[in-house]
Tab-separated table of C-alpha atoms and ligand atoms in Angstrom:
chain	number	residue	atom	x	y	z
A	1	UNK	CA	-15.034	20.522	-4.825
A	2	UNK	CA	-13.470	23.178	-2.644
A	3	UNK	CA	-10.636	22.179	-0.326
A	4	UNK	CA	-11.478	21.376	3.279
A	5	UNK	CA	-9.824	22.917	6.314
A	6	UNK	CA	-7.738	20.611	8.481
A	7	UNK	CA	-10.449	20.097	11.088
A	8	UNK	CA	-12.965	19.300	8.341
A	9	UNK	CA	-10.588	16.765	6.816
A	10	UNK	CA	-10.343	15.048	10.175
A	11	UNK	CA	-14.107	15.192	10.701
A	12	UNK	CA	-14.828	13.608	7.300
A	13	UNK	CA	-12.159	10.990	7.908
A	14	UNK	CA	-13.692	10.104	11.250
A	15	UNK	CA	-17.153	9.791	9.755
A	16	UNK	CA	-16.320	7.910	6.560
A	17	UNK	CA	-12.864	6.347	6.282
A	18	UNK	CA	-11.715	3.069	7.707
A	19	UNK	CA	-8.119	2.863	8.951
A	20	UNK	CA	-6.154	-0.371	9.428
A	21	UNK	CA	-7.670	-2.611	12.095
A	22	UNK	CA	-10.063	0.044	13.398
A	23	UNK	CA	-13.735	0.449	14.102
A	24	UNK	CA	-15.906	2.724	11.968
A	25	UNK	CA	-18.415	3.152	14.764
A	26	UNK	CA	-15.853	3.864	17.508
A	27	UNK	CA	-13.033	5.368	15.457
A	28	UNK	CA	-9.623	5.610	17.074
A	29	UNK	CA	-7.934	9.020	16.866
A	30	UNK	CA	-5.920	9.797	13.738
A	31	UNK	CA	-3.435	12.604	13.119
A	32	UNK	CA	-3.143	14.721	9.998
A	33	UNK	CA	0.049	14.497	7.933
A	34	UNK	CA	0.757	17.593	5.842
A	35	UNK	CA	4.351	16.954	4.841
A	36	UNK	CA	7.167	14.423	4.826
A	37	UNK	CA	10.877	14.802	4.110
A	38	UNK	CA	13.949	12.788	5.037
A	39	UNK	CA	13.192	10.831	8.200
A	40	UNK	CA	10.544	13.292	9.369
A	41	UNK	CA	6.790	13.663	9.081
A	42	UNK	CA	4.806	16.855	9.597
A	43	UNK	CA	2.023	15.720	11.911
A	44	UNK	CA	-0.567	18.167	13.259
A	45	UNK	CA	1.693	20.992	12.113
A	46	UNK	CA	4.862	19.755	13.864
A	47	UNK	CA	7.840	17.950	12.323
A	48	UNK	CA	8.549	14.682	14.153
A	49	UNK	CA	10.969	11.779	13.599
A	50	UNK	CA	9.342	8.804	11.886
A	51	UNK	CA	10.196	5.623	13.780
A	52	UNK	CA	8.058	3.391	11.560
A	53	UNK	CA	9.261	3.967	7.980
A	54	UNK	CA	5.557	3.790	7.109
A	55	UNK	CA	5.502	0.119	8.141
A	56	UNK	CA	8.977	-0.963	6.999
A	57	UNK	CA	8.684	0.615	3.567
A	58	UNK	CA	10.255	4.113	3.479
A	59	UNK	CA	13.862	2.972	3.847
A	60	UNK	CA	15.274	6.074	2.120
A	61	UNK	CA	12.941	8.420	3.978
A	62	UNK	CA	10.499	10.741	2.253
A	63	UNK	CA	10.797	12.929	-0.865
A	64	UNK	CA	14.104	11.482	-1.914
A	65	UNK	CA	15.105	13.364	-5.094
A	66	UNK	CA	16.165	10.184	-6.930
A	67	UNK	CA	12.866	8.453	-6.222
A	68	UNK	CA	10.774	11.557	-6.874
A	69	UNK	CA	12.358	11.997	-10.275
A	70	UNK	CA	12.065	8.297	-11.218
A	71	UNK	CA	8.348	8.608	-10.601
A	72	UNK	CA	7.911	11.906	-12.430
A	73	UNK	CA	9.939	10.732	-15.421
A	74	UNK	CA	7.940	7.544	-15.778
A	75	UNK	CA	4.649	9.462	-15.337
A	76	UNK	CA	5.676	11.638	-18.269
A	77	UNK	CA	6.018	8.487	-20.413
A	78	UNK	CA	3.036	6.432	-19.239
A	79	UNK	CA	1.680	5.540	-15.824
A	80	UNK	CA	0.086	2.188	-16.465
A	81	UNK	CA	-0.587	-0.322	-19.185
A	82	UNK	CA	-1.914	-3.852	-18.882
A	83	UNK	CA	0.712	-6.591	-18.525
A	84	UNK	CA	-1.272	-9.193	-20.476
A	85	UNK	CA	0.408	-9.418	-23.865
A	86	UNK	CA	2.431	-6.233	-23.256
A	87	UNK	CA	5.675	-5.458	-21.487
A	88	UNK	CA	7.756	-2.344	-20.833
A	89	UNK	CA	11.188	-1.181	-19.780
A	90	UNK	CA	10.338	-0.457	-16.094
A	91	UNK	CA	9.154	-4.056	-15.527
A	92	UNK	CA	12.128	-5.559	-17.362
A	93	UNK	CA	14.631	-3.316	-15.578
A	94	UNK	CA	13.146	-4.212	-12.204
A	95	UNK	CA	13.146	-7.908	-13.083
A	96	UNK	CA	16.824	-7.684	-14.043
A	97	UNK	CA	17.692	-6.108	-10.720
A	98	UNK	CA	15.670	-8.586	-8.669
A	99	UNK	CA	17.195	-11.576	-10.419
A	100	UNK	CA	20.697	-10.212	-9.974
A	101	UNK	CA	20.488	-9.226	-6.275
A	102	UNK	CA	18.739	-12.376	-5.003
A	103	UNK	CA	20.307	-15.866	-4.784
A	104	UNK	CA	21.253	-17.431	-8.099
A	105	UNK	CA	18.511	-20.105	-8.375
A	106	UNK	CA	15.743	-17.484	-8.026
A	107	UNK	CA	15.305	-16.201	-11.536
A	108	UNK	CA	11.615	-16.349	-12.433
A	109	UNK	CA	9.705	-13.242	-11.310
A	110	UNK	CA	6.023	-12.524	-10.743
A	111	UNK	CA	5.172	-8.865	-10.066
A	112	UNK	CA	2.206	-8.571	-7.717
A	113	UNK	CA	0.480	-5.467	-6.439
A	114	UNK	CA	0.743	-5.929	-2.667
A	115	UNK	CA	2.454	-8.111	-0.125
A	116	UNK	CA	-0.643	-10.159	0.644
A	117	UNK	CA	-1.228	-10.826	-3.040
A	118	UNK	CA	2.376	-11.953	-3.406
A	119	UNK	CA	1.897	-14.476	-0.596
A	120	UNK	CA	-1.279	-15.714	-2.306
A	121	UNK	CA	0.703	-16.117	-5.515
A	122	UNK	CA	3.533	-17.891	-3.689
A	123	UNK	CA	1.104	-20.375	-2.114
A	124	UNK	CA	-0.572	-20.899	-5.473
A	125	UNK	CA	2.849	-21.576	-7.022
A	126	UNK	CA	3.546	-24.176	-4.342
A	127	UNK	CA	0.229	-25.969	-4.848
A	128	UNK	CA	0.425	-25.846	-8.644
A	129	UNK	CA	3.992	-27.097	-8.577
A	130	UNK	CA	2.990	-30.081	-6.414
A	131	UNK	CA	0.160	-30.827	-8.858
A	132	UNK	CA	2.665	-30.620	-11.685
A	133	UNK	CA	4.834	-33.119	-9.840
A	134	UNK	CA	1.856	-35.455	-9.728
A	135	UNK	CA	1.094	-34.884	-6.048
A	136	UNK	CA	-2.261	-33.037	-5.984
A	137	UNK	CA	-2.994	-34.424	-2.501
A	138	UNK	CA	-0.249	-32.209	-1.100
A	139	UNK	CA	-2.267	-29.102	-0.252
A	140	UNK	CA	-1.293	-28.017	3.270
A	141	UNK	CA	1.433	-25.619	4.363
A	142	UNK	CA	3.723	-26.117	7.329
A	143	UNK	CA	4.531	-22.946	9.242
A	144	UNK	CA	5.356	-21.813	12.775
A	145	UNK	CA	3.419	-19.997	15.466
A	146	UNK	CA	3.952	-16.255	15.748
A	147	UNK	CA	4.026	-15.564	12.011
A	148	UNK	CA	2.240	-12.899	10.000
A	149	UNK	CA	1.728	-13.172	6.234
A	150	UNK	CA	-0.987	-10.673	5.334
A	151	UNK	CA	-4.712	-10.119	5.569
A	152	UNK	CA	-6.316	-12.003	2.678
A	153	UNK	CA	-7.770	-15.420	3.422
A	154	UNK	CA	-4.928	-17.737	2.409
A	155	UNK	CA	-2.458	-15.357	4.049
A	156	UNK	CA	-4.507	-15.457	7.223
A	157	UNK	CA	-4.434	-19.256	7.153
A	158	UNK	CA	-0.640	-19.281	7.640
A	159	UNK	CA	-0.637	-16.389	10.113
A	160	UNK	CA	-0.545	-17.258	13.832
A	161	UNK	CA	-4.071	-18.561	14.552
A	162	UNK	CA	-4.228	-17.407	18.169
A	163	UNK	CA	-1.737	-14.632	18.810
A	164	UNK	CA	-2.193	-13.219	15.289
A	165	UNK	CA	-4.826	-10.825	14.135
A	166	UNK	CA	-7.066	-13.402	12.501
A	167	UNK	CA	-8.172	-15.715	15.304
A	168	UNK	CA	-11.880	-15.174	14.568
A	169	UNK	CA	-11.644	-16.895	11.167
A	170	UNK	CA	-10.450	-20.241	12.487
A	171	UNK	CA	-12.632	-22.909	10.865
A	172	UNK	CA	-13.223	-20.880	7.683
A	173	UNK	CA	-9.603	-20.885	6.599
A	174	UNK	CA	-7.564	-23.648	4.963
A	175	UNK	CA	-6.277	-25.805	7.794
A	176	UNK	CA	-2.494	-25.473	7.923
A	177	UNK	CA	0.071	-27.237	10.104
A	178	UNK	CA	1.699	-25.089	12.805
A	179	UNK	CA	4.937	-25.874	14.580
A	180	UNK	CA	6.264	-24.087	17.655
A	181	UNK	CA	7.618	-20.562	17.389
A	182	UNK	CA	11.361	-20.627	16.717
A	183	UNK	CA	13.573	-20.123	19.778
A	184	UNK	CA	14.852	-16.634	20.657
A	185	UNK	CA	17.741	-15.132	18.681
A	186	UNK	CA	20.142	-15.777	21.556
A	187	UNK	CA	18.952	-19.357	22.124
A	188	UNK	CA	21.595	-21.989	22.856
A	189	UNK	CA	22.263	-25.098	20.800
A	190	UNK	CA	20.045	-27.258	23.018
A	191	UNK	CA	16.995	-24.994	22.511
A	192	UNK	CA	17.561	-24.957	18.788
A	193	UNK	CA	17.965	-28.732	18.719
A	194	UNK	CA	14.718	-29.342	20.589
A	195	UNK	CA	12.818	-26.953	18.283
A	196	UNK	CA	14.368	-28.726	15.294
A	197	UNK	CA	13.315	-32.123	16.644
A	198	UNK	CA	9.732	-30.910	17.098
A	199	UNK	CA	9.618	-29.546	13.535
A	200	UNK	CA	11.154	-32.699	12.064
A	201	UNK	CA	8.591	-34.849	13.868
A	202	UNK	CA	5.676	-32.651	12.789
A	203	UNK	CA	6.810	-32.663	9.160
A	204	UNK	CA	7.282	-36.440	9.181
A	205	UNK	CA	3.784	-36.940	10.604
A	206	UNK	CA	2.108	-34.726	7.974
A	207	UNK	CA	4.456	-35.253	5.011
A	208	UNK	CA	1.972	-36.961	2.646
A	209	UNK	CA	-0.369	-33.922	2.789
A	210	UNK	CA	2.245	-31.145	2.955
A	211	UNK	CA	3.045	-29.019	-0.101
A	212	UNK	CA	5.437	-26.476	1.363
A	213	UNK	CA	6.798	-24.504	4.290
A	214	UNK	CA	6.285	-20.759	4.687
A	215	UNK	CA	7.978	-18.478	7.227
A	216	UNK	CA	9.271	-14.956	7.702
A	217	UNK	CA	13.010	-15.685	7.864
A	218	UNK	CA	15.157	-14.366	10.778
A	219	UNK	CA	12.528	-11.976	12.135
A	220	UNK	CA	8.824	-12.439	12.696
A	221	UNK	CA	7.363	-8.967	12.256
A	222	UNK	CA	3.706	-8.143	12.860
A	223	UNK	CA	3.331	-11.436	14.753
A	224	UNK	CA	5.495	-10.154	17.613
A	225	UNK	CA	8.790	-8.604	16.419
A	226	UNK	CA	10.651	-11.828	17.201
A	227	UNK	CA	14.198	-12.327	15.867
A	228	UNK	CA	15.388	-15.935	15.741
A	229	UNK	CA	18.568	-17.837	14.818
A	230	UNK	CA	19.622	-18.551	11.243
A	231	UNK	CA	20.144	-22.182	12.322
A	232	UNK	CA	16.339	-22.528	12.283
A	233	UNK	CA	16.279	-21.651	8.593
A	234	UNK	CA	18.785	-24.410	7.882
A	235	UNK	CA	16.518	-26.828	9.729
A	236	UNK	CA	13.563	-25.780	7.566
A	237	UNK	CA	15.644	-26.194	4.393
A	238	UNK	CA	16.609	-29.718	5.499
A	239	UNK	CA	13.000	-30.642	6.255
A	240	UNK	CA	11.844	-29.276	2.909
A	241	UNK	CA	14.467	-31.298	1.050
A	242	UNK	CA	13.812	-34.436	3.029
A	243	UNK	CA	10.071	-34.453	2.269
A	244	UNK	CA	9.917	-32.801	-1.145
A	245	UNK	CA	8.361	-29.572	0.163
A	246	UNK	CA	8.874	-26.122	-1.307
A	247	UNK	CA	10.387	-23.594	1.076
A	248	UNK	CA	8.814	-20.114	0.888
A	249	UNK	CA	10.487	-17.149	2.554
A	250	UNK	CA	8.198	-14.184	3.113
A	251	UNK	CA	10.749	-11.348	3.160
A	252	UNK	CA	8.132	-8.657	2.691
A	253	UNK	CA	9.249	-7.071	5.970
A	254	UNK	CA	12.820	-8.363	6.305
A	255	UNK	CA	13.968	-7.648	2.734
A	256	UNK	CA	16.213	-4.813	1.564
A	257	UNK	CA	18.637	-4.709	4.452
A	258	UNK	CA	16.393	-4.259	7.479
A	259	UNK	CA	17.883	-7.221	9.385
A	260	UNK	CA	21.459	-6.317	8.449
A	261	UNK	CA	21.404	-8.754	5.491
A	262	UNK	CA	20.174	-7.555	2.121
A	263	UNK	CA	17.916	-10.628	2.235
A	264	UNK	CA	17.814	-13.471	4.754
A	265	UNK	CA	17.680	-15.639	1.638
A	266	UNK	CA	21.407	-14.976	1.237
A	267	UNK	CA	21.957	-17.226	4.254
A	268	UNK	CA	19.634	-20.061	3.250
A	269	UNK	CA	18.134	-20.265	-0.231
A	270	UNK	CA	14.367	-20.724	-0.463
A	271	UNK	CA	12.448	-22.081	-3.459
A	272	UNK	CA	10.079	-19.121	-3.441
A	273	UNK	CA	10.755	-15.598	-2.169
A	274	UNK	CA	8.219	-12.826	-1.522
A	275	UNK	CA	9.326	-9.190	-1.481
A	276	UNK	CA	7.233	-6.097	-0.819
A	277	UNK	CA	7.079	-3.138	1.560
A	278	UNK	CA	10.538	-1.504	0.996
A	279	UNK	CA	10.622	-2.684	-2.640
A	280	UNK	CA	9.557	0.763	-3.901
A	281	UNK	CA	11.211	2.642	-1.042
A	282	UNK	CA	7.694	3.166	0.281
A	283	UNK	CA	6.471	5.135	-2.734
A	284	UNK	CA	3.898	2.807	-4.244
A	285	UNK	CA	2.340	-0.557	-3.614
A	286	UNK	CA	4.273	-3.349	-5.324
A	287	UNK	CA	5.480	-6.832	-4.447
A	288	UNK	CA	7.402	-9.550	-6.207
A	289	UNK	CA	7.565	-13.333	-6.042
A	290	UNK	CA	10.758	-14.985	-7.234
A	291	UNK	CA	11.193	-18.664	-7.812
A	292	UNK	CA	13.435	-21.243	-9.436
A	293	UNK	CA	13.385	-22.836	-12.885
A	294	UNK	CA	12.481	-26.112	-11.246
A	295	UNK	CA	9.340	-24.632	-9.633
A	296	UNK	CA	8.431	-22.811	-12.851
A	297	UNK	CA	8.646	-26.134	-14.698
A	298	UNK	CA	6.519	-27.829	-12.026
A	299	UNK	CA	3.828	-25.159	-12.403
A	300	UNK	CA	3.861	-25.587	-16.173
A	301	UNK	CA	3.421	-29.335	-15.760
A	302	UNK	CA	0.194	-28.828	-13.767
A	303	UNK	CA	-3.078	-29.346	-15.638
A	304	UNK	CA	-3.585	-25.658	-16.456
A	305	UNK	CA	-0.089	-25.391	-17.912
A	306	UNK	CA	0.161	-21.780	-16.736
A	307	UNK	CA	0.404	-19.895	-13.453
A	308	UNK	CA	-3.215	-18.983	-12.768
A	309	UNK	CA	-2.825	-15.392	-11.594
A	310	UNK	CA	-2.791	-11.959	-13.251
A	311	UNK	CA	-3.775	-8.804	-11.372
A	312	UNK	CA	-5.009	-5.719	-13.260
A	313	UNK	CA	-2.123	-3.607	-12.019
A	314	UNK	CA	0.525	-6.291	-12.485
A	315	UNK	CA	3.924	-4.751	-13.251
A	316	UNK	CA	2.659	-1.188	-12.806
A	317	UNK	CA	5.257	0.980	-14.601
A	318	UNK	CA	5.312	3.782	-12.020
A	319	UNK	CA	5.872	1.315	-9.191
A	320	UNK	CA	8.497	-0.629	-11.155
A	321	UNK	CA	10.393	2.539	-12.110
A	322	UNK	CA	10.547	3.789	-8.541
A	323	UNK	CA	11.479	0.289	-7.287
A	324	UNK	CA	14.490	0.137	-9.626
A	325	UNK	CA	15.536	3.614	-8.494
A	326	UNK	CA	15.170	2.558	-4.851
A	327	UNK	CA	17.295	-0.567	-5.351
A	328	UNK	CA	19.993	1.441	-7.174
A	329	UNK	CA	19.989	4.012	-4.404
A	330	UNK	CA	20.266	1.348	-1.721
A	331	UNK	CA	23.097	-0.559	-3.393
A	332	UNK	CA	25.083	2.542	-4.352
A	333	UNK	CA	25.118	3.785	-0.748
A	334	UNK	CA	26.611	2.363	2.427
A	335	UNK	CA	23.423	0.649	3.592
A	336	UNK	CA	25.258	-1.899	5.753
A	337	UNK	CA	27.006	0.926	7.561
A	338	UNK	CA	23.740	2.834	8.009
A	339	UNK	CA	21.806	-0.201	9.241
A	340	UNK	CA	24.688	-1.126	11.574
A	341	UNK	CA	24.891	2.402	12.986
A	342	UNK	CA	21.129	2.548	13.572
A	343	UNK	CA	21.212	-0.852	15.262
A	344	UNK	CA	24.038	0.193	17.585
A	345	UNK	CA	22.342	3.465	18.496
A	346	UNK	CA	19.052	1.693	19.195
A	347	UNK	CA	20.787	-1.018	21.237
A	348	UNK	CA	22.743	1.421	23.417
A	349	UNK	CA	19.885	3.931	23.664
A	350	UNK	CA	17.262	1.354	24.594
A	351	UNK	CA	19.451	-0.658	27.011
A	352	UNK	CA	18.556	1.524	30.047
A	353	UNK	CA	14.864	0.738	29.461
A	354	UNK	CA	15.558	-2.862	30.531
A	355	UNK	CA	15.211	-1.745	34.116
A	356	UNK	CA	12.199	0.528	33.515
A	357	UNK	CA	8.944	-0.450	35.244
A	358	UNK	CA	6.786	-2.769	33.142
A	359	UNK	CA	9.569	-3.652	30.674
A	360	UNK	CA	10.242	-7.373	30.248
A	361	UNK	CA	12.578	-7.410	27.250
A	362	UNK	CA	14.604	-5.140	24.973
A	363	UNK	CA	15.887	-6.617	21.707
A	364	UNK	CA	17.398	-5.317	18.502
A	365	UNK	CA	18.186	-6.855	15.132
A	366	UNK	CA	19.528	-4.873	12.187
A	367	UNK	CA	17.788	-1.499	12.141
A	368	UNK	CA	14.919	-2.655	14.365
A	369	UNK	CA	14.560	-1.908	18.095
A	370	UNK	CA	11.907	-3.558	20.250
A	371	UNK	CA	10.766	-2.984	23.836
A	372	UNK	CA	8.388	-5.565	25.241
A	373	UNK	CA	6.148	-4.641	28.159
A	374	UNK	CA	4.389	-6.865	30.689
A	375	UNK	CA	0.990	-5.545	29.519
A	376	UNK	CA	-0.779	-4.502	26.319
A	377	UNK	CA	0.262	-0.979	25.417
A	378	UNK	CA	-2.300	1.811	25.747
A	379	UNK	CA	-1.776	2.792	22.102
A	380	UNK	CA	-3.396	6.234	22.343
A	381	UNK	CA	-1.494	7.253	25.474
A	382	UNK	CA	1.806	5.892	24.135
A	383	UNK	CA	1.340	7.575	20.751
A	384	UNK	CA	0.504	10.930	22.336
A	385	UNK	CA	3.517	10.737	24.657
A	386	UNK	CA	5.821	9.904	21.740
A	387	UNK	CA	4.395	12.744	19.629
A	388	UNK	CA	4.920	15.159	22.510
A	389	UNK	CA	8.570	13.997	22.482
A	390	UNK	CA	8.745	14.600	18.715
A	391	UNK	CA	8.451	11.012	17.469
A	392	UNK	CA	5.890	9.057	15.441
A	393	UNK	CA	5.462	5.524	16.810
A	394	UNK	CA	2.755	2.909	16.414
A	395	UNK	CA	2.951	0.320	19.205
A	396	UNK	CA	0.961	-2.915	19.023
A	397	UNK	CA	0.026	-5.557	21.583
A	398	UNK	CA	2.709	-5.405	24.295
A	399	UNK	CA	5.402	-3.918	22.023
A	400	UNK	CA	6.862	-0.461	21.521
A	401	UNK	CA	9.191	-0.757	18.537
A	402	UNK	CA	11.035	1.254	15.912
A	403	UNK	CA	12.445	0.635	12.429
A	404	UNK	CA	13.425	4.083	11.196
A	405	UNK	CA	14.362	5.077	7.637
A	406	UNK	CA	18.039	4.284	6.953
A	407	UNK	CA	18.674	8.025	6.480
A	408	UNK	CA	17.998	8.691	10.177
A	409	UNK	CA	21.131	10.293	11.629
A	410	UNK	CA	22.459	10.379	15.187
A	411	UNK	CA	20.279	13.310	16.331
A	412	UNK	CA	17.112	11.801	14.931
A	413	UNK	CA	17.954	8.462	16.567
A	414	UNK	CA	18.535	10.085	19.939
A	415	UNK	CA	15.141	11.759	19.680
A	416	UNK	CA	13.629	8.481	18.611
A	417	UNK	CA	15.032	6.636	21.613
A	418	UNK	CA	13.698	9.382	23.913
A	419	UNK	CA	10.289	9.063	22.225
A	420	UNK	CA	10.273	5.304	22.792
A	421	UNK	CA	11.092	5.911	26.448
A	422	UNK	CA	8.188	8.365	26.708
A	423	UNK	CA	5.857	5.850	25.019
A	424	UNK	CA	6.978	3.094	27.397
A	425	UNK	CA	6.299	5.170	30.508
A	426	UNK	CA	2.937	6.421	29.219
A	427	UNK	CA	1.727	3.183	27.685
B	501	PLP	C1	3.130	-6.533	5.614
B	501	PLP	C2	3.368	-7.967	5.407
B	501	PLP	C3	2.576	-8.722	4.524
B	501	PLP	C4	1.397	-8.140	3.790
B	501	PLP	O1	1.753	-7.132	2.891
B	501	PLP	P1	0.652	-6.081	2.394
B	501	PLP	O2	1.369	-5.238	1.395
B	501	PLP	O3	0.214	-5.321	3.618
B	501	PLP	O4	-0.471	-6.861	1.804
B	501	PLP	C5	2.883	-10.059	4.356
B	501	PLP	N1	3.919	-10.628	5.003
B	501	PLP	C6	4.707	-9.929	5.844
B	501	PLP	C7	5.858	-10.610	6.515
B	501	PLP	C8	4.446	-8.581	6.094
B	501	PLP	O5	5.205	-7.906	6.967
């Protein structure tokens, strides 16, 4: 086939390709990317600062030489082989890194091919483990409102049923137990205590049917960009221990330094941990589920004797090779300094927006900056205004937010803050 011109690419896209959460019959506008380097994207022929890290993933920015060469070198060896009955150095090397950088008890690794699949696997681990413990009646998950855990059906079942993106499926999904959203990150001890009391009571009421607890620790992402206190995680750990539940942390968004901690799991240890998004530095789709020996033994004691999951592209060598390179790059650099500097710049740059018309809240955590409006953002108008200011943003609901690549320097961050301001006034 001959190559299409830019306008023909866009026309075909509009006629034939679905984009995330869009209509095929009334397609929303899309922009053409023709290049990416560092913290910038070339969109419609202009280089702009990327405020989104391609949805949390491109932490080192684009075309990083270390990641490019990890990929090319592995491609020259082999790109993929099945993981059933075979193994390879990229998977083992990645496993070694994941076991060593996550809390000590998490040492059994399942490599999945996307974040949603990893959450499915995590939930399956929880249910199989309870069966192995002789408690097959424990099939429900306890979670909190405001969460987001992916788009497949079990993931949707633990995602916020009303505010989330999956309200229409209520009734078709497994019926999970939802507690209140955790209090705000700056909540006082009394707020935290009353949330804790509500969660304790809910867990006690449902304990005989509960298998586990699943949350995004420290920061709820796609469910509303909501940071919350670490004390809440301690409460969940206590509840899990009290009732024999497995605690699952979905760190698909928060992992790899975004909140200022390498993992929230460093603060409170879960029984099961899901990683994704930034795992490959945004190069390829890959996720991982880590768990403890105790859970692995529980799964083995269930009637099947094995963990019943095995995707075709499990442990994909290209993805594993680039993930190891991304982890090495992160840990060999000053990521805490970078994340801290980005957070400070976002906090000081966004502070004046507190008094802008329509703004109800400005909050930052780690390398994430969030502006909440008193109305749903006009996404097209806000996006266009940000692009005109030289920034790629993707607001949702009532939020204009940014989580730039860690390589974003002071100039890029100043532009980014100006772009968010433009999006806020236009949206
Ligand atoms: C993005 C995300 C997922 C889903 O990951 P996919 O790779 O899109 O399937 C699950 N949980 C959280 C917290 C996420 O941010």
